[in-house]
């Protein structure tokens, strides 16, 4: 039960480290490590939860949530389906061949699915990472089959701690400075998520040639390990075992106040422009996780609320007009209807300029030397980085396990460069495709999605937010 780092030291690492890393031997005594699907199925006692289903075939276009199917099923039914049992021929998964589809019960708030069993919250102990009082109630559960994946995206708020419980997951991470190489888009729109147009598993280099300049940090997370995903790091996540279970928690940061202003501006623009289109066009621009396309009035009130909260945190007075908001706006800000959005305090964390494309500069060598990398904290390095330093894993390993030497776990030192799948087979030339990879009537034809990709580009929104906040300070 002795941890390699004290809670205070672990929090210092989490809040200061600006590159992904894997914590080992920090959660070995957590009861949550027993949360395999069979155990959770018994605890939920037949409760049905929603699964997202996608095709295992790899296309040039990312498989966004708008293109997936959804079913309600019990974990018992999911487990039977993932094992190929005949009983699935008549269940909720009967229309989905396991050899062709994957299933993902993602973003399941533990506080909701176990609302009648609050004692289970104590099985998750983020207090060991320096966050006293944080447990399963502030965490999210992920249950998937082999091939289940999350499209490449970055989270607007916080940094991320991920505990692997069952099976293994492969993480492809890209630094904030690679944002332009990943072709960011807000379609499908979901607050707090900026998606990449690139299918990381099969990139279309004709349409997205700059992706060649990106730097992937790839690691396979095994049970018992905890991955730190720093703020604004892009990530594509895939389950590589028949059944996987993960638990994560987003750690609030002071910079989230700025991010909420940016997200409020983005919501106003996306909803205003997309709502003006003819609904019969059939463009599924709103992600299934978004409840509705809110009105311009509500979005404006939400923007005022976000600006007010930012200025309050800065100790700046704001006019009553900007502070005022309707009950609906307050509910939108305070309610937990959005995944990942949190109401946070005004703790004095380090701040960065809104005009920087890369929120966190790459740490200098002397700064990294202060981080206690070793058998208990493994740095996730770029794929092309050759290393012989103890405790550094450059990329993921197919085995996923960390080497066992002298009764201690050490990171694999062997570097194996994984080639990204590159396809040259595209029936339609890149210059003849629109933003949804569908043929255009003209090479110069532009859609509202093309406009939005420029208008709500993270760099543009960051500058707009800075100008808006400067205006409010005057």
Coordinates of C-alpha atoms in Angstrom, one line a residue:
X1 CA 0.0 0.0 0.0
X2 CA 3.0 2.3 0.1
X3 CA 2.8 4.7 -2.8
X4 CA 5.9 5.8 -4.7
X5 CA 4.8 9.4 -4.4
X6 CA 3.0 11.3 -1.7
X7 CA -0.3 12.9 -2.6
X8 CA 1.3 16.3 -2.5
X9 CA 4.2 15.3 -4.8
X10 CA 1.8 13.6 -7.2
X11 CA -0.4 16.7 -7.5
X12 CA 2.7 18.8 -8.1
X13 CA 3.6 16.5 -11.0
X14 CA 0.1 16.5 -12.4
X15 CA -0.2 20.3 -12.3
X16 CA 3.3 21.0 -13.6
X17 CA 4.0 18.3 -16.2
X18 CA 3.1 19.4 -19.6
X19 CA 3.7 16.2 -21.5
X20 CA 1.9 12.9 -21.1
X21 CA 3.2 10.3 -18.6
X22 CA 2.1 7.1 -17.0
X23 CA 1.9 6.6 -13.3
X24 CA 2.6 3.1 -12.0
X25 CA 2.0 1.5 -8.6
X26 CA -0.3 4.4 -7.6
X27 CA -3.6 2.6 -7.6
X28 CA -2.8 -0.9 -6.7
X29 CA -5.0 -0.9 -3.6
X30 CA -7.9 0.8 -5.1
X31 CA -11.1 -1.3 -4.9
X32 CA -12.0 0.2 -8.4
X33 CA -9.4 -2.2 -9.9
X34 CA -12.0 -4.9 -9.4
X35 CA -14.5 -3.1 -11.6
X36 CA -14.4 -5.6 -14.5
X37 CA -17.5 -5.9 -16.6
X38 CA -18.6 -9.1 -14.8
X39 CA -18.4 -7.3 -11.5
X40 CA -20.1 -4.1 -12.7
X41 CA -22.9 -6.2 -14.3
X42 CA -23.7 -7.7 -10.9
X43 CA -23.6 -4.3 -9.2
X44 CA -26.0 -2.7 -11.8
X45 CA -28.4 -5.6 -11.5
X46 CA -29.8 -5.5 -15.0
X47 CA -29.8 -1.7 -15.4
X48 CA -29.7 -0.8 -19.1
X49 CA -27.2 1.7 -20.4
X50 CA -26.6 3.2 -23.8
X51 CA -23.9 1.8 -26.1
X52 CA -22.5 3.5 -29.2
X53 CA -21.8 1.1 -32.1
X54 CA -19.4 1.7 -35.0
X55 CA -18.0 -0.3 -37.9
X56 CA -14.6 -2.0 -37.5
X57 CA -13.7 -1.2 -41.1
X58 CA -11.3 1.7 -41.3
X59 CA -12.3 4.5 -43.6
X60 CA -10.4 7.7 -44.6
X61 CA -13.1 9.7 -42.7
X62 CA -13.2 9.7 -38.9
X63 CA -16.2 7.7 -37.5
X64 CA -17.8 10.6 -35.6
X65 CA -20.6 9.9 -33.1
X66 CA -23.1 11.3 -35.5
X67 CA -22.5 8.4 -37.9
X68 CA -22.8 5.7 -35.2
X69 CA -25.7 3.5 -34.1
X70 CA -27.0 3.4 -30.5
X71 CA -28.6 0.6 -28.4
X72 CA -29.8 0.3 -24.8
X73 CA -28.5 -2.9 -23.2
X74 CA -27.4 -4.4 -19.9
X75 CA -23.7 -5.2 -19.3
X76 CA -24.6 -8.9 -19.2
X77 CA -25.9 -8.6 -22.7
X78 CA -22.8 -6.7 -23.8
X79 CA -20.6 -9.3 -22.3
X80 CA -22.4 -12.1 -24.0
X81 CA -22.2 -10.3 -27.3
X82 CA -18.5 -9.6 -27.0
X83 CA -18.0 -13.3 -26.3
X84 CA -20.0 -14.4 -29.3
X85 CA -22.7 -16.2 -27.3
X86 CA -25.7 -17.5 -29.3
X87 CA -28.1 -15.7 -26.8
X88 CA -27.2 -12.5 -28.6
X89 CA -29.1 -13.5 -31.7
X90 CA -32.3 -12.1 -30.1
X91 CA -31.0 -9.3 -27.9
X92 CA -30.3 -5.6 -28.4
X93 CA -27.1 -6.5 -30.3
X94 CA -28.8 -8.9 -32.6
X95 CA -28.4 -6.6 -35.6
X96 CA -24.7 -6.1 -35.1
X97 CA -22.2 -8.8 -36.0
X98 CA -19.4 -8.7 -33.4
X99 CA -16.9 -9.4 -36.2
X100 CA -18.0 -6.2 -38.0
X101 CA -18.9 -3.8 -35.1
X102 CA -17.5 -2.5 -31.9
X103 CA -19.6 -1.2 -29.0
X104 CA -18.7 1.6 -26.5
X105 CA -20.5 2.7 -23.4
X106 CA -18.6 5.9 -23.1
X107 CA -18.9 9.1 -21.0
X108 CA -21.0 7.3 -18.3
X109 CA -20.9 9.5 -15.2
X110 CA -20.5 7.2 -12.2
X111 CA -22.6 9.6 -10.1
X112 CA -25.5 8.9 -12.4
X113 CA -25.3 5.2 -13.1
X114 CA -24.7 4.4 -9.5
X115 CA -26.9 7.1 -8.0
X116 CA -28.7 4.4 -5.8
X117 CA -25.3 3.0 -4.6
X118 CA -23.3 6.1 -3.5
X119 CA -21.0 3.9 -1.3
X120 CA -19.3 2.7 -4.5
X121 CA -17.9 6.2 -5.1
X122 CA -15.3 5.5 -2.5
X123 CA -13.7 2.7 -4.6
X124 CA -12.1 5.4 -6.7
X125 CA -9.4 7.3 -4.7
X126 CA -8.1 10.3 -6.6
X127 CA -7.1 11.6 -3.1
X128 CA -3.9 9.6 -3.7
X129 CA -3.1 12.0 -6.5
X130 CA -3.4 15.0 -4.3
X131 CA -7.1 15.8 -4.8
X132 CA -8.8 15.1 -1.4
X133 CA -12.5 14.4 -1.6
X134 CA -12.4 13.5 -5.3
X135 CA -13.6 10.0 -5.9
X136 CA -16.0 8.1 -8.2
X137 CA -18.6 10.8 -7.9
X138 CA -16.4 13.1 -9.9
X139 CA -15.4 10.4 -12.4
X140 CA -16.5 8.8 -15.7
X141 CA -16.7 5.2 -16.7
X142 CA -15.8 3.8 -20.1
X143 CA -16.7 0.2 -21.2
X144 CA -15.8 -1.0 -24.7
X145 CA -15.2 -3.9 -27.0
X146 CA -12.2 -4.5 -29.2
X147 CA -11.9 -1.7 -31.8
X148 CA -14.1 0.7 -29.8
X149 CA -12.6 4.2 -30.3
X150 CA -12.9 7.9 -29.6
X151 CA -12.2 10.2 -32.7
X152 CA -9.1 12.3 -32.3
X153 CA -10.0 15.5 -30.3
X154 CA -8.8 17.8 -27.6
X155 CA -10.7 18.7 -24.5
X156 CA -11.2 22.4 -23.9
X157 CA -11.3 22.1 -20.1
X158 CA -8.8 20.7 -17.6
X159 CA -6.3 18.0 -17.7
X160 CA -7.2 14.3 -17.6
X161 CA -6.3 11.4 -15.3
X162 CA -7.2 7.9 -16.7
X163 CA -7.1 4.7 -14.7
X164 CA -7.1 1.5 -16.8
X165 CA -9.1 -1.2 -15.0
X166 CA -9.7 -4.1 -17.5
X167 CA -8.0 -4.8 -20.9
X168 CA -5.7 -2.4 -22.7
X169 CA -6.2 0.8 -24.6
X170 CA -3.8 2.4 -27.1
X171 CA -3.5 6.2 -26.9
X172 CA -2.2 8.3 -29.7
X173 CA -1.4 11.8 -28.3
X174 CA -0.4 14.9 -30.1
X175 CA 0.9 18.2 -28.5
X176 CA -1.1 21.4 -28.6
X177 CA 1.5 22.8 -31.0
X178 CA 0.3 20.3 -33.6
X179 CA -3.2 21.7 -33.8
X180 CA -2.9 23.1 -37.3
X181 CA -1.5 19.8 -38.6
X182 CA -4.6 18.0 -37.3
X183 CA -7.1 20.2 -39.1
X184 CA -9.4 21.2 -36.2
X185 CA -13.2 21.4 -36.8
X186 CA -16.2 22.1 -34.6
X187 CA -18.5 20.0 -36.8
X188 CA -19.9 17.9 -35.3
X189 CA -20.4 20.5 -32.6
X190 CA -20.0 19.5 -29.0
X191 CA -19.1 22.0 -26.3
X192 CA -15.6 21.3 -24.8
X193 CA -14.5 19.0 -27.7
X194 CA -12.5 20.2 -30.7
X195 CA -12.4 17.3 -33.2
X196 CA -9.8 16.6 -35.9
X197 CA -10.8 16.0 -39.5
X198 CA -8.0 13.4 -39.8
X199 CA -8.7 9.7 -39.2
X200 CA -5.6 8.9 -37.2
X201 CA -5.9 5.2 -37.9
X202 CA -6.0 5.8 -41.7
X203 CA -5.0 9.4 -42.6
X204 CA -6.0 10.8 -46.0
X205 CA -2.7 12.6 -46.8
X206 CA -4.1 14.0 -50.1
X207 CA -6.7 16.1 -48.2
X208 CA -4.6 16.6 -45.1
X209 CA -0.9 16.8 -46.2
X210 CA 0.2 18.8 -43.1
X211 CA -0.6 15.8 -40.9
X212 CA 2.8 14.5 -42.0
X213 CA 4.3 17.2 -39.7
X214 CA 2.5 16.0 -36.6
X215 CA 4.3 14.2 -33.8
X216 CA 2.5 11.2 -32.3
X217 CA 3.2 10.1 -28.7
X218 CA 1.8 6.5 -28.5
X219 CA 1.4 4.4 -25.4
X220 CA -0.6 1.3 -24.5
X221 CA -2.2 1.6 -21.1
X222 CA -2.5 -1.6 -19.1
X223 CA -4.6 -2.3 -16.0
X224 CA -3.5 -0.6 -12.9
X225 CA -1.7 2.2 -14.7
X226 CA -2.8 5.9 -14.7
X227 CA -2.2 8.1 -17.7
X228 CA -1.9 11.9 -17.4
X229 CA -3.2 13.7 -20.4
X230 CA -2.1 17.4 -20.1
X231 CA -4.3 20.3 -21.0
X232 CA -5.1 20.6 -24.7
X233 CA -3.3 17.5 -25.8
X234 CA -5.0 15.8 -28.8
X235 CA -5.8 12.2 -28.3
X236 CA -7.2 9.2 -30.3
X237 CA -8.1 6.2 -28.1
X238 CA -8.7 2.6 -29.2
X239 CA -9.6 -0.5 -27.2
X240 CA -7.2 -3.4 -28.3
X241 CA -8.6 -6.2 -26.1
X242 CA -12.0 -8.0 -26.3
X243 CA -13.3 -6.0 -23.3
X244 CA -11.9 -2.8 -21.7
X245 CA -12.9 -0.7 -18.7
X246 CA -11.4 2.7 -17.8
X247 CA -12.2 5.4 -15.2
X248 CA -11.2 9.0 -15.7
X249 CA -11.5 12.3 -14.0
X250 CA -10.9 15.8 -15.5
X251 CA -8.9 18.0 -13.2
X252 CA -10.1 21.6 -13.2
X253 CA -7.6 24.3 -14.0
X254 CA -7.6 28.1 -13.6
X255 CA -7.3 28.5 -17.4
X256 CA -10.7 26.9 -17.7
X257 CA -12.2 30.3 -17.1
X258 CA -10.7 31.6 -20.3
X259 CA -11.7 28.4 -22.1
X260 CA -15.4 28.9 -21.1
X261 CA -15.4 32.3 -22.7
X262 CA -13.9 30.8 -25.9
X263 CA -16.5 28.0 -25.8
X264 CA -19.4 30.4 -25.3
X265 CA -18.2 32.4 -28.4
X266 CA -17.9 29.2 -30.4
X267 CA -21.4 28.1 -29.4
X268 CA -23.0 31.4 -30.4
X269 CA -21.4 31.3 -33.9
X270 CA -21.9 27.6 -34.6
X271 CA -25.6 27.6 -33.5
X272 CA -26.4 30.9 -35.3
X273 CA -24.9 29.8 -38.6
X274 CA -26.0 26.2 -38.6
X275 CA -29.5 27.0 -37.4
X276 CA -29.9 29.3 -40.3
X277 CA -29.5 26.4 -42.7
X278 CA -32.5 24.4 -44.1
X279 CA -33.1 21.5 -41.7
X280 CA -34.0 19.3 -44.7
X281 CA -30.3 19.4 -45.7
X282 CA -29.8 16.5 -43.3
X283 CA -26.5 17.8 -42.0
X284 CA -25.9 16.1 -38.6
X285 CA -23.9 19.0 -37.2
X286 CA -25.0 18.6 -33.6
X287 CA -23.2 15.8 -31.7
X288 CA -25.6 13.3 -29.9
X289 CA -24.2 14.4 -26.6
X290 CA -25.6 17.9 -27.1
X291 CA -29.2 18.1 -25.9
X292 CA -30.3 20.9 -28.3
X293 CA -29.3 23.8 -30.5
X294 CA -29.9 26.5 -27.9
X295 CA -31.3 29.9 -28.9
X296 CA -29.3 33.0 -29.6
X297 CA -30.7 34.6 -26.5
X298 CA -29.6 31.7 -24.2
X299 CA -26.2 31.6 -25.9
X300 CA -25.6 35.3 -25.3
X301 CA -26.6 34.9 -21.7
X302 CA -24.2 32.0 -21.4
X303 CA -21.4 34.2 -22.9
X304 CA -22.1 36.9 -20.3
X305 CA -22.0 34.4 -17.6
X306 CA -18.7 33.0 -18.7
X307 CA -17.2 36.5 -19.0
X308 CA -18.5 37.4 -15.6
X309 CA -17.0 34.3 -14.0
X310 CA -13.6 35.0 -15.7
X311 CA -13.6 38.7 -14.5
X312 CA -14.7 37.7 -11.0
X313 CA -11.8 35.2 -10.9
X314 CA -9.5 38.1 -11.9
X315 CA -10.9 40.3 -9.2
X316 CA -12.2 42.7 -11.9
X317 CA -15.6 44.4 -11.4
X318 CA -18.1 43.9 -14.2
X319 CA -21.3 45.8 -15.0
X320 CA -24.6 44.5 -13.8
X321 CA -25.7 44.1 -17.4
X322 CA -22.9 41.7 -18.2
X323 CA -23.4 39.8 -14.9
X324 CA -27.1 39.4 -15.3
X325 CA -28.4 36.2 -16.8
X326 CA -31.6 34.3 -16.9
X327 CA -32.4 31.2 -14.9
X328 CA -32.0 29.2 -18.1
X329 CA -28.5 30.5 -18.6
X330 CA -27.5 29.7 -15.0
X331 CA -28.9 26.2 -15.4
X332 CA -26.9 25.8 -18.6
X333 CA -23.7 26.8 -16.7
X334 CA -24.3 25.0 -13.5
X335 CA -26.1 21.8 -14.5
X336 CA -24.1 18.7 -15.4
X337 CA -25.8 18.3 -18.7
X338 CA -22.5 18.8 -20.5
X339 CA -19.9 16.2 -20.3
X340 CA -16.6 17.5 -18.9
X341 CA -17.9 21.0 -18.0
X342 CA -17.2 21.8 -14.4
X343 CA -17.8 24.7 -12.1
X344 CA -14.3 25.5 -10.7
X345 CA -12.9 27.7 -8.1
X346 CA -10.3 30.5 -8.6
X347 CA -7.2 28.8 -7.4
X348 CA -4.1 30.7 -8.5
X349 CA -2.6 28.4 -11.2
X350 CA -0.2 29.5 -13.8
X351 CA -1.7 31.5 -16.7
X352 CA -0.9 31.6 -20.4
X353 CA -1.6 34.0 -23.2
X354 CA -4.8 33.4 -25.1
X355 CA -3.0 34.3 -28.3
X356 CA -0.6 31.3 -28.0
X357 CA -1.5 28.4 -30.3
X358 CA 0.4 26.1 -28.0
X359 CA -1.0 26.5 -24.5
X360 CA 2.0 24.9 -22.9
X361 CA 5.5 25.3 -24.4
X362 CA 7.7 22.2 -24.5
X363 CA 9.5 21.9 -21.1
X364 CA 13.2 22.7 -21.1
X365 CA 15.6 19.9 -20.4
X366 CA 16.5 21.3 -16.9
X367 CA 12.7 21.5 -16.1
X368 CA 12.2 17.8 -17.1
X369 CA 15.1 16.8 -14.9
X370 CA 13.1 18.0 -11.9
X371 CA 10.3 15.5 -12.7
X372 CA 11.0 12.1 -10.9
X373 CA 10.8 9.9 -14.0
X374 CA 11.7 6.3 -13.4
X375 CA 9.9 3.0 -12.7
X376 CA 6.9 4.7 -11.2
X377 CA 6.5 7.6 -13.6
X378 CA 7.1 6.8 -17.3
X379 CA 7.3 9.6 -19.8
X380 CA 5.5 9.1 -23.0
X381 CA 7.9 10.2 -25.7
X382 CA 7.4 10.9 -29.4
X383 CA 7.5 7.9 -31.7
X384 CA 10.6 8.9 -33.5
X385 CA 12.5 9.7 -30.3
X386 CA 15.3 7.2 -29.6
X387 CA 16.0 6.9 -26.0
X388 CA 18.1 4.7 -23.6
X389 CA 17.1 6.6 -20.4
X390 CA 15.6 4.5 -17.7
X391 CA 11.9 5.0 -17.2
X392 CA 11.1 6.5 -20.6
X393 CA 8.8 4.7 -23.1
X394 CA 8.9 6.2 -26.5
X395 CA 5.9 4.5 -28.0
X396 CA 3.3 1.8 -27.4
X397 CA 4.3 -1.8 -27.3
X398 CA 2.1 -4.6 -28.6
X399 CA 2.5 -6.5 -25.4
X400 CA 1.4 -3.5 -23.4
X401 CA 3.1 -4.7 -20.3
X402 CA 6.0 -2.9 -18.6
X403 CA 9.2 -5.0 -18.3
X404 CA 9.8 -6.6 -14.9
X405 CA 13.4 -6.3 -13.8
X406 CA 14.9 -6.8 -10.3
X407 CA 11.3 -7.0 -8.9
X408 CA 10.5 -3.5 -10.2
X409 CA 8.6 -2.4 -13.2
X410 CA 10.5 -0.4 -15.8
X411 CA 9.3 1.2 -19.0
X412 CA 10.2 -0.5 -22.2
X413 CA 13.3 1.1 -23.5
X414 CA 13.0 -0.3 -27.0
X415 CA 11.8 2.1 -29.6
X416 CA 9.5 0.7 -32.3
X417 CA 8.3 3.2 -34.9
X418 CA 4.8 2.4 -35.8
X419 CA 3.9 3.3 -39.4
X420 CA 0.6 5.1 -39.8
X421 CA -1.6 3.6 -42.4
X422 CA -1.5 5.7 -45.5
X423 CA -4.0 5.2 -48.2
X424 CA -3.8 6.5 -51.8
X425 CA -7.1 5.0 -52.8
X426 CA -9.6 7.8 -52.9
X427 CA -12.3 7.6 -55.5
X428 CA -12.6 11.3 -55.7
X429 CA -9.6 13.7 -55.8
X430 CA -9.0 15.8 -52.7
X431 CA -9.7 19.1 -54.4
X432 CA -13.1 17.8 -55.5
X433 CA -14.2 17.0 -52.0
X434 CA -16.0 19.2 -49.5
X435 CA -15.5 19.2 -45.7
X436 CA -17.6 16.0 -45.4
X437 CA -15.7 14.2 -48.1
X438 CA -18.6 14.3 -50.5
X439 CA -18.2 15.4 -54.1
X440 CA -18.6 19.1 -54.8
X441 CA -20.3 20.5 -57.8
X442 CA -17.5 23.0 -58.3
X443 CA -13.9 23.3 -57.1
X444 CA -14.8 26.7 -55.6
X445 CA -18.0 25.6 -53.9
X446 CA -17.9 26.5 -50.2
X447 CA -20.3 25.3 -47.5
X448 CA -21.1 26.8 -44.1
X449 CA -18.9 24.1 -42.6
X450 CA -15.9 25.5 -44.6
X451 CA -16.7 28.9 -43.2
X452 CA -17.0 27.7 -39.7
X453 CA -13.7 25.8 -39.9
X454 CA -12.1 29.2 -40.4
X455 CA -14.4 31.3 -38.2
X456 CA -14.2 29.1 -35.1
X457 CA -10.6 27.9 -35.6
X458 CA -9.0 27.7 -32.1
X459 CA -6.5 30.5 -32.9
X460 CA -9.3 32.8 -34.2
X461 CA -11.6 32.1 -31.2
X462 CA -8.7 32.7 -28.8
X463 CA -8.0 36.1 -30.3
X464 CA -11.7 37.0 -30.3
X465 CA -11.9 36.0 -26.6
X466 CA -8.9 38.1 -25.7
X467 CA -10.3 41.2 -27.5
X468 CA -13.7 40.7 -25.8
X469 CA -12.2 40.4 -22.4
X470 CA -10.1 43.5 -22.9
X471 CA -13.2 45.4 -23.9
X472 CA -14.9 44.3 -20.7
X473 CA -12.0 45.5 -18.6
X474 CA -12.2 49.0 -20.0

